mmCIF file of C-alpha atoms and ligand atoms in Angstrom:
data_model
loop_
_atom_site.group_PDB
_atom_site.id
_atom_site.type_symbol
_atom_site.label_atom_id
_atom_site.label_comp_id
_atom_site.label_asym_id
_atom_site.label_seq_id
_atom_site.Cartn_x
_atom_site.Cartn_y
_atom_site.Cartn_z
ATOM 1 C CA UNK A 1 56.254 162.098 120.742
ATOM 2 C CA UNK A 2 58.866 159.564 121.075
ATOM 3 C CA UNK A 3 60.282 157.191 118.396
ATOM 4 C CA UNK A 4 62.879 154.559 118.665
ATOM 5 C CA UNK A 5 64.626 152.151 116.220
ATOM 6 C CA UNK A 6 67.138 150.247 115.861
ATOM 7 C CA UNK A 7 70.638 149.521 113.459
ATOM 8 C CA UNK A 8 72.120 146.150 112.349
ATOM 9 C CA UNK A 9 76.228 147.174 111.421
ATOM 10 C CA UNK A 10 77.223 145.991 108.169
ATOM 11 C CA UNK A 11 73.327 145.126 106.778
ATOM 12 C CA UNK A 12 73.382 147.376 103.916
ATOM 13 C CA UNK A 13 69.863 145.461 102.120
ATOM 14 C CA UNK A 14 68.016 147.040 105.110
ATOM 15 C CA UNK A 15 69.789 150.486 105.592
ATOM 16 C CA UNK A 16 67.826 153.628 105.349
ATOM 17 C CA UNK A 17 64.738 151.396 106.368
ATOM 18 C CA UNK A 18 64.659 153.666 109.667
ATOM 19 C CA UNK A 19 64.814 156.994 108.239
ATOM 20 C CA UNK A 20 62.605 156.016 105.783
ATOM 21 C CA UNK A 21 59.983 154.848 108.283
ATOM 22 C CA UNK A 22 60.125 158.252 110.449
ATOM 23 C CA UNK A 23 59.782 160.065 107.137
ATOM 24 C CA UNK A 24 56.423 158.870 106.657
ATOM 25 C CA UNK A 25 55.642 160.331 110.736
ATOM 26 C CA UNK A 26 57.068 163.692 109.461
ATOM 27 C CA UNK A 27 54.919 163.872 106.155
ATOM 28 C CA UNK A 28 51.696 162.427 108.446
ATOM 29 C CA UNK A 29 52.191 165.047 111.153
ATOM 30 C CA UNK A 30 51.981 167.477 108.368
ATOM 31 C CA UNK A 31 55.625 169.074 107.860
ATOM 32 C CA UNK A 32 56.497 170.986 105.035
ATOM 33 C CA UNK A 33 58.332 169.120 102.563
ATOM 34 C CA UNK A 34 61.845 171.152 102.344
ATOM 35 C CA UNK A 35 62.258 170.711 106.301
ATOM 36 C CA UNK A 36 61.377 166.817 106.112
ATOM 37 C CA UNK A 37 63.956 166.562 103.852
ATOM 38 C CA UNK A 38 66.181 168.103 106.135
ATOM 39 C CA UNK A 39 65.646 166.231 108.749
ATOM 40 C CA UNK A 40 65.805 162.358 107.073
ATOM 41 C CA UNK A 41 68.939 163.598 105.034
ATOM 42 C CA UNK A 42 70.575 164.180 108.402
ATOM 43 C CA UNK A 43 69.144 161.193 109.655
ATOM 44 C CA UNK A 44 69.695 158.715 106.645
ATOM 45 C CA UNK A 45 73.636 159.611 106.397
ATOM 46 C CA UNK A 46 73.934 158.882 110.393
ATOM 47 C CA UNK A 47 72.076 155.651 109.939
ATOM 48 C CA UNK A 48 74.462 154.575 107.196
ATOM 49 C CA UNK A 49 77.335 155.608 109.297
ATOM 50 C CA UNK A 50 76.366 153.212 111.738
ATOM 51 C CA UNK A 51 75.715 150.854 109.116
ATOM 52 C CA UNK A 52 79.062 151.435 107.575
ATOM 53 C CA UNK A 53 81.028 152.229 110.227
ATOM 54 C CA UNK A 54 79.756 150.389 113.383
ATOM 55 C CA UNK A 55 77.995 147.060 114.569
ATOM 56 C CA UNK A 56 74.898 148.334 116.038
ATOM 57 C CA UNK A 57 72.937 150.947 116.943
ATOM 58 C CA UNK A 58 69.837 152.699 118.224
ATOM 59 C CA UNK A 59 67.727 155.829 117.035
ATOM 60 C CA UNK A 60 65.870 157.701 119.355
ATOM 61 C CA UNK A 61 63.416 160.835 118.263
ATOM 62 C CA UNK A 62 61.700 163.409 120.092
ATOM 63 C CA UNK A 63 59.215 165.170 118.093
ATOM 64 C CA UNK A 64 58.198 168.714 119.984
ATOM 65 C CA UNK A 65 56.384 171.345 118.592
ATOM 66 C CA UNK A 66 59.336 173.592 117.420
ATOM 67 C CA UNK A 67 61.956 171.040 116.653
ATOM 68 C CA UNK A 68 63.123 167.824 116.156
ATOM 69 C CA UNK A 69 65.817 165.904 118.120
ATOM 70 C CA UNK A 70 67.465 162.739 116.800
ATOM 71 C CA UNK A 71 69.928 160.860 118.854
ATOM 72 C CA UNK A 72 71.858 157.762 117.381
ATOM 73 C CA UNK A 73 73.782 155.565 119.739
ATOM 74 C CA UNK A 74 76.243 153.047 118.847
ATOM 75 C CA UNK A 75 78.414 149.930 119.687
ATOM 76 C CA UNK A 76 81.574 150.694 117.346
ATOM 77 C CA UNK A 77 84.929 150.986 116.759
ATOM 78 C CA UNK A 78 84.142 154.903 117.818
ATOM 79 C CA UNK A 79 85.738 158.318 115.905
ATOM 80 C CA UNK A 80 89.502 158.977 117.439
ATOM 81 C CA UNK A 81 89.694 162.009 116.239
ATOM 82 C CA UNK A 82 85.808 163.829 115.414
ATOM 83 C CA UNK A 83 87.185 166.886 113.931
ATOM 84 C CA UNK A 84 89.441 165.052 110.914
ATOM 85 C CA UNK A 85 86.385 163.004 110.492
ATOM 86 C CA UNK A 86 83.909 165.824 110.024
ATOM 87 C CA UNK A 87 86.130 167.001 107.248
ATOM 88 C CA UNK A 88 85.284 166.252 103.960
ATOM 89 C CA UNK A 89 86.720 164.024 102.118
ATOM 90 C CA UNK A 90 87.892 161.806 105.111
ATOM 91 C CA UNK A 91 86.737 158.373 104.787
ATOM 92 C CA UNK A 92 87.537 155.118 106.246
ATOM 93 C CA UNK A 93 85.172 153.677 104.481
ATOM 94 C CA UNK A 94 85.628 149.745 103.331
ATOM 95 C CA UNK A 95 85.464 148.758 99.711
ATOM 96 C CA UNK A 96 82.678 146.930 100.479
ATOM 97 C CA UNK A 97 81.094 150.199 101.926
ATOM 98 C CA UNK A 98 82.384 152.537 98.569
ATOM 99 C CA UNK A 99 80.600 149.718 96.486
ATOM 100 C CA UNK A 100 77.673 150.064 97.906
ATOM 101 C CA UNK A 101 77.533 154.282 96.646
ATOM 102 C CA UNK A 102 78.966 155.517 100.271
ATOM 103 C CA UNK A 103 82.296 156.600 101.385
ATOM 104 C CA UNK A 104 83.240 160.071 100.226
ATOM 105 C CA UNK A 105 83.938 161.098 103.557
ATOM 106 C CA UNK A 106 81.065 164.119 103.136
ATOM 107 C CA UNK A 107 78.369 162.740 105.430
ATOM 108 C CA UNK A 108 79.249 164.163 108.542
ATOM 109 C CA UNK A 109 79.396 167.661 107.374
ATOM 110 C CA UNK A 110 76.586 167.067 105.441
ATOM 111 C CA UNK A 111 74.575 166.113 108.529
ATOM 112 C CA UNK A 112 76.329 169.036 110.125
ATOM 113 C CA UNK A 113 74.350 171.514 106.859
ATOM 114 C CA UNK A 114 70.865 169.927 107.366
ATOM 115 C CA UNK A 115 70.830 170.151 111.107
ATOM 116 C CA UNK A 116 70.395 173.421 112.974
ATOM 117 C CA UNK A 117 72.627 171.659 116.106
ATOM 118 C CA UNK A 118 75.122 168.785 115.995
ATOM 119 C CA UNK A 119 76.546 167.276 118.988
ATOM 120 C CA UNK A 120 79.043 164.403 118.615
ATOM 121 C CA UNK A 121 80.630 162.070 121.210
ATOM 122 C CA UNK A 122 82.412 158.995 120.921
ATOM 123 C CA UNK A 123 84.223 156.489 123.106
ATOM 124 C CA UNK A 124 87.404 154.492 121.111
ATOM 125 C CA UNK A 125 86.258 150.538 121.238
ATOM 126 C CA UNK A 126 83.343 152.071 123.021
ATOM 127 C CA UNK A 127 80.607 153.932 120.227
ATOM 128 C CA UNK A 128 79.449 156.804 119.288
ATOM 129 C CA UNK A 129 76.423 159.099 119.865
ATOM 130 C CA UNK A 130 75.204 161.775 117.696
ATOM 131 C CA UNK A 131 72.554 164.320 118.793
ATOM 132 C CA UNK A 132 71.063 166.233 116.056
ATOM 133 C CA UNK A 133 68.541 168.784 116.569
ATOM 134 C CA UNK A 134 66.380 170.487 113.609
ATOM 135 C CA UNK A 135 64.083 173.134 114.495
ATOM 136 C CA UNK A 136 60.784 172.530 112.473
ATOM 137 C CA UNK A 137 59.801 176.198 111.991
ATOM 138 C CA UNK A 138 61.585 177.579 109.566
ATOM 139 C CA UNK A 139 60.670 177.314 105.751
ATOM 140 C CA UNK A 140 62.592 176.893 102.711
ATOM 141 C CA UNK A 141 66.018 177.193 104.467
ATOM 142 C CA UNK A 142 68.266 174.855 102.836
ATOM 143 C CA UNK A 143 71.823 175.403 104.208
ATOM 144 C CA UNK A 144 74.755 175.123 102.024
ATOM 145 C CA UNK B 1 61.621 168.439 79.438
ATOM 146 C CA UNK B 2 58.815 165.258 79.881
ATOM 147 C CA UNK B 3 59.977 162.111 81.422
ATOM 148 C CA UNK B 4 58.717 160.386 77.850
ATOM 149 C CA UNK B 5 60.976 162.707 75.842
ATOM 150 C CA UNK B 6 63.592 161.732 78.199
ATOM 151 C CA UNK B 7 62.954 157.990 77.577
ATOM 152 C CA UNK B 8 62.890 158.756 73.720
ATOM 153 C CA UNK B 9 66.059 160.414 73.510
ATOM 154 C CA UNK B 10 67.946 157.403 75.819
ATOM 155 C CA UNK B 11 66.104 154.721 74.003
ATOM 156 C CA UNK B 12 65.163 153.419 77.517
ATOM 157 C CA UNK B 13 62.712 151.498 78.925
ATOM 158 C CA UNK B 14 60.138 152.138 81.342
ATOM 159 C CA UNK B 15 60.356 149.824 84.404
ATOM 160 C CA UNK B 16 58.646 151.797 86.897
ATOM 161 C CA UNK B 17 55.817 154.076 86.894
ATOM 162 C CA UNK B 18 54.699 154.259 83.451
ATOM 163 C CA UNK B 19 51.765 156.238 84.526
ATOM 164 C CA UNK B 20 53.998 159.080 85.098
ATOM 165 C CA UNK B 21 55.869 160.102 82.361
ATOM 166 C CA UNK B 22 54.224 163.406 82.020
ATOM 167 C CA UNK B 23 56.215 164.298 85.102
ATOM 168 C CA UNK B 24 58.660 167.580 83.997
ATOM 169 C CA UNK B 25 62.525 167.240 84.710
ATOM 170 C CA UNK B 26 64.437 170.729 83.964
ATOM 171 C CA UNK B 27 67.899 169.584 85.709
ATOM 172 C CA UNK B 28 69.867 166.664 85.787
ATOM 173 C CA UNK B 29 72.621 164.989 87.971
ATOM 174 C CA UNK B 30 74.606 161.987 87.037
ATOM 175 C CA UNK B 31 76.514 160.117 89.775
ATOM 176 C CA UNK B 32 77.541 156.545 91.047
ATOM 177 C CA UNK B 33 78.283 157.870 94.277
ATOM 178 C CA UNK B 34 75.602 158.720 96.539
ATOM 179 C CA UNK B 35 77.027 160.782 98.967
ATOM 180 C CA UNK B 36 76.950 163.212 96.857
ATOM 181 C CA UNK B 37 73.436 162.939 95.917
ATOM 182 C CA UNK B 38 72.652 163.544 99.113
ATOM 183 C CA UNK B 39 73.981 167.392 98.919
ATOM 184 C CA UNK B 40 71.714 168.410 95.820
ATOM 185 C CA UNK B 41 69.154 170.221 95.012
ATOM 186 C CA UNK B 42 66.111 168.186 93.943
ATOM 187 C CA UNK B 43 63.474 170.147 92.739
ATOM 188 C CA UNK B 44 62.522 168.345 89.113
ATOM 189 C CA UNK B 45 65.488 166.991 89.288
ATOM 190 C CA UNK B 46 66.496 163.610 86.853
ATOM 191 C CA UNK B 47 69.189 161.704 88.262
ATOM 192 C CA UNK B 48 71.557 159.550 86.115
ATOM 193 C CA UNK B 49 72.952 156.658 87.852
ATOM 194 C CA UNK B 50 74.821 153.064 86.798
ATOM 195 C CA UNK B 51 74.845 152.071 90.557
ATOM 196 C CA UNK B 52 71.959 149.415 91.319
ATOM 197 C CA UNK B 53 71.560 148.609 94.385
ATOM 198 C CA UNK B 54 68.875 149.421 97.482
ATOM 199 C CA UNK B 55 70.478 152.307 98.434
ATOM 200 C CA UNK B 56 70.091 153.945 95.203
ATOM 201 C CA UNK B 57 66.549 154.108 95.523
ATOM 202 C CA UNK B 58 66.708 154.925 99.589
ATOM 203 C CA UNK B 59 68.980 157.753 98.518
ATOM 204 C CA UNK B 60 66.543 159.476 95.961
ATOM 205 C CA UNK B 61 63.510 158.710 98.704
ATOM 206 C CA UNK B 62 65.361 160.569 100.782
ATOM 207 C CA UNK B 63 66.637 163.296 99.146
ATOM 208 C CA UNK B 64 63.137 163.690 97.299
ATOM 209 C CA UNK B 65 64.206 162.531 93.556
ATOM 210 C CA UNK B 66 61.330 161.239 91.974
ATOM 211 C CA UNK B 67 63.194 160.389 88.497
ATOM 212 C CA UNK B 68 65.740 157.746 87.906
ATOM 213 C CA UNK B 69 67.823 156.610 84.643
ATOM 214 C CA UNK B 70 69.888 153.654 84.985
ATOM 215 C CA UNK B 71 72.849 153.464 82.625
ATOM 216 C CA UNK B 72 75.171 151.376 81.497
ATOM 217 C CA UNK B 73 72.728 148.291 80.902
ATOM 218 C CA UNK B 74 72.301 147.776 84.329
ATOM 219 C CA UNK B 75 69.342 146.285 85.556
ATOM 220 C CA UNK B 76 67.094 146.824 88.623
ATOM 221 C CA UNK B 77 66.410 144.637 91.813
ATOM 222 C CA UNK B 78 63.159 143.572 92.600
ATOM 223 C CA UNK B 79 63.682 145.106 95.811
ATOM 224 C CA UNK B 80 64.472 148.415 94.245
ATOM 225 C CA UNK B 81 61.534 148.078 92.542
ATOM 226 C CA UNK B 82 59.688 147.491 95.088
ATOM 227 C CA UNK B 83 60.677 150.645 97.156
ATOM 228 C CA UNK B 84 60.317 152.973 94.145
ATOM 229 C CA UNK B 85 56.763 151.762 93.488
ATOM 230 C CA UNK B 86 56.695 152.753 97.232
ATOM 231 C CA UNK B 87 57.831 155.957 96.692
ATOM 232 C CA UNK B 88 56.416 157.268 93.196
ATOM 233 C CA UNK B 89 59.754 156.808 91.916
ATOM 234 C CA UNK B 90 60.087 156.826 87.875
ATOM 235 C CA UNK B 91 62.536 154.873 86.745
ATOM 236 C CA UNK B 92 64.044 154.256 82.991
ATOM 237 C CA UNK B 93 66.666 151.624 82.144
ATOM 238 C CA UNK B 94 69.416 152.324 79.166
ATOM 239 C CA UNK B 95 72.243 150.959 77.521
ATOM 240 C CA UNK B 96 73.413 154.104 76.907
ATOM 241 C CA UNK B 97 76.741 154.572 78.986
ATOM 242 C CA UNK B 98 76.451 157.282 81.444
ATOM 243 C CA UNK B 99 78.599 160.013 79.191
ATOM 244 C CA UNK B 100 76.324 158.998 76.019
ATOM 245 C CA UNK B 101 73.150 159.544 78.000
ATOM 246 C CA UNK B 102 74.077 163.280 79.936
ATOM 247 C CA UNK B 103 75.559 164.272 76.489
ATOM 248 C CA UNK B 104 72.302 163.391 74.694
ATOM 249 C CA UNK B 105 70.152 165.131 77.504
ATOM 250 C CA UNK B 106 72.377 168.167 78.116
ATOM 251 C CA UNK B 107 72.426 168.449 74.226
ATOM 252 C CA UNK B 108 68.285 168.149 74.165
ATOM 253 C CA UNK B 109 68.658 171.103 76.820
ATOM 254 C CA UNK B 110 68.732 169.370 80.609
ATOM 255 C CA UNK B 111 69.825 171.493 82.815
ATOM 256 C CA UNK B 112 73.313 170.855 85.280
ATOM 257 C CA UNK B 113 72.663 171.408 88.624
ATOM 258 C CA UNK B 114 75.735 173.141 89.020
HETATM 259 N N1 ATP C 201 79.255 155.901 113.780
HETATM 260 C C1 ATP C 201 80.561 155.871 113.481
HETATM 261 N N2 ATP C 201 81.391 155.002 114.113
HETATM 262 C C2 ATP C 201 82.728 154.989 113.831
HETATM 263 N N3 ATP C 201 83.308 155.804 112.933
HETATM 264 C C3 ATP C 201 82.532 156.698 112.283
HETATM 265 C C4 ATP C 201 81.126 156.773 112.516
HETATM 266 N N4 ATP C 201 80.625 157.762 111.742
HETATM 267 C C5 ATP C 201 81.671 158.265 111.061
HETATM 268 N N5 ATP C 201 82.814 157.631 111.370
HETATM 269 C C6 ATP C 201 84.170 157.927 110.865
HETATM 270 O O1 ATP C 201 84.189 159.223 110.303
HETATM 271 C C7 ATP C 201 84.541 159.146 108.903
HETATM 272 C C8 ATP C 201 83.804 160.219 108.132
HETATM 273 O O2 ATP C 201 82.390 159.978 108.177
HETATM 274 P P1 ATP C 201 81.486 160.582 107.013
HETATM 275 O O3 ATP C 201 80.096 160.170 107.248
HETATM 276 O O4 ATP C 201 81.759 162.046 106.902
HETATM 277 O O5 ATP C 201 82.092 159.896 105.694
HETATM 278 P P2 ATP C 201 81.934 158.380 105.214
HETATM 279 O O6 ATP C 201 80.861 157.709 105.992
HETATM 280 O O7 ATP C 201 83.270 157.763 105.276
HETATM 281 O O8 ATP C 201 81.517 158.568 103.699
HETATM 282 P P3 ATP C 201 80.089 159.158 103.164
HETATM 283 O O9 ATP C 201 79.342 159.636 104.358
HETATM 284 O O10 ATP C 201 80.449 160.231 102.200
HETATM 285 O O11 ATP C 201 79.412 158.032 102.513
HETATM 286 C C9 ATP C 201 84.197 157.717 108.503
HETATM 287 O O12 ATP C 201 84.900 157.288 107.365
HETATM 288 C C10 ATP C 201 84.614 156.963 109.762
HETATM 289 O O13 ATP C 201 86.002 156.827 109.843
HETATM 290 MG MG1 MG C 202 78.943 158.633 106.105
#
């Protein structure tokens, strides 16, 4: 099964209004709750990156039987370097973007927790594309 | 600890999902900043927030919190509203400031999450 949706940069009244729609897929095709969680935790904090971070975007999800793969695409400023950004506490986060509850510089490794695979690439001026991949059975694992 | 015991001991009131305040709570998180809700653990959890805006409410749907105080006096959007109804989402308003209300439910025996 294929999904795809896509970002407006900078829109923070309609954020989360993609993970929240593939949510409902995951609880209609019957997943158990702790994975689901997983999986739109990963996906809700690299929707708001591209919210906060970028000008637009696209999500597109495979569904297979074992796992889940989620690949965001965006037109953005891209990350120079990914592996100072993946630490936590780096932000470059606007004030308009820390007023809205976001900006602690802990989503990436946060998606990097929930998500059995992470693959990041990004283009400076260009974007940035982020491939995560949850496998779907496995139950209870939260990782910390 | 009941959801109606919690909105006794805050003095709150009930703007969403009256019909639920049976609902059990036995930990509690307090936070303006959501990136960090997003790292919890949920289960029963209440969270304790003065930041109103949409993405307090997409936050909890996504990271499964079903129970919401708002502190400080701060009032809901009809949007938020809207996607808590949505969502089963309880949520209390109080004018309690955020250090008032954990002390009063940590004192009544909430649990931290860490
Ligand atoms: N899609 C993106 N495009 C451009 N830069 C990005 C993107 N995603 C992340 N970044 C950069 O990486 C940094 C760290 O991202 P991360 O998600 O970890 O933290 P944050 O978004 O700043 O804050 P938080 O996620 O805690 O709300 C960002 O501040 C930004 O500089
Ligand atoms: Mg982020």
């Amino acid at each position: 099964m294929l999904f795809e949706y896509s970002i407006k940069g900078g829109d923070f009244s309609t954020a989360g209004q993609a993970s929240s729609r593939f949510k409902k897929v995951l609880q209609q095709l019957n997943v158990p709750p702790q994975t689901i969680k997983r999986i739109v935790i990963a996906l809700y904090e690299a929707e708001v990156n591209i919210v906060a971070h970028a000008f637009e975007g696209t999500i597109n999800i495979e569904v297979q039987p074992g796992y889940v793969v989620m690949t965001l695409t965006d037109k953005g400023p891209g990350i120079p370097d990914i592996e100072k950004a993946m630490e936590v506490g780096y932000s470059t986060a606007s004030p308009k973007v820390r007023e809205m509850g976001f900006g602690a510089g802990m989503g990436l490794s946060n998606i990097k927790n929930n998500a059995d695979i992470l693959e990041i690439q990004s283009k400076i001026n260009q974007g940035t594309t982020l491939k995560i991949t949850v496998n779907l059975n496995q139950e209870n694992v939260i990782k910390e | 600890m009941k959801l109606s015991k919690v909105a006794e001991i805050l003095n709150a009131s009930v703007v969403c999902g009256k019909e639920n305040l049976s609902r059990e709570v036995t930990h509690a998180f307090a936070s303006d900043l959501m990136s960090d809700v997003l790292t919890i653990d949920s289960r029963n959890l209440l969270l304790l927030t003065g930041l109103t805006n949409v993405q307090t409410i997409r936050t909890s749907e996504m990271a499964d919190i079903q129970n919401i105080v708002i502190v400080r006096n701060k009032k809901v959007t009809p949007e938020m509203l809207e996607i808590a109804k949505e969502n089963d989402i309880v949520i209390l308003e109080c004018n309690y400031s955020l250090f008032r209300a954990c002390g009063k439910l940590f004192t009544a025996g909430l649990e931290p999450v860490y």
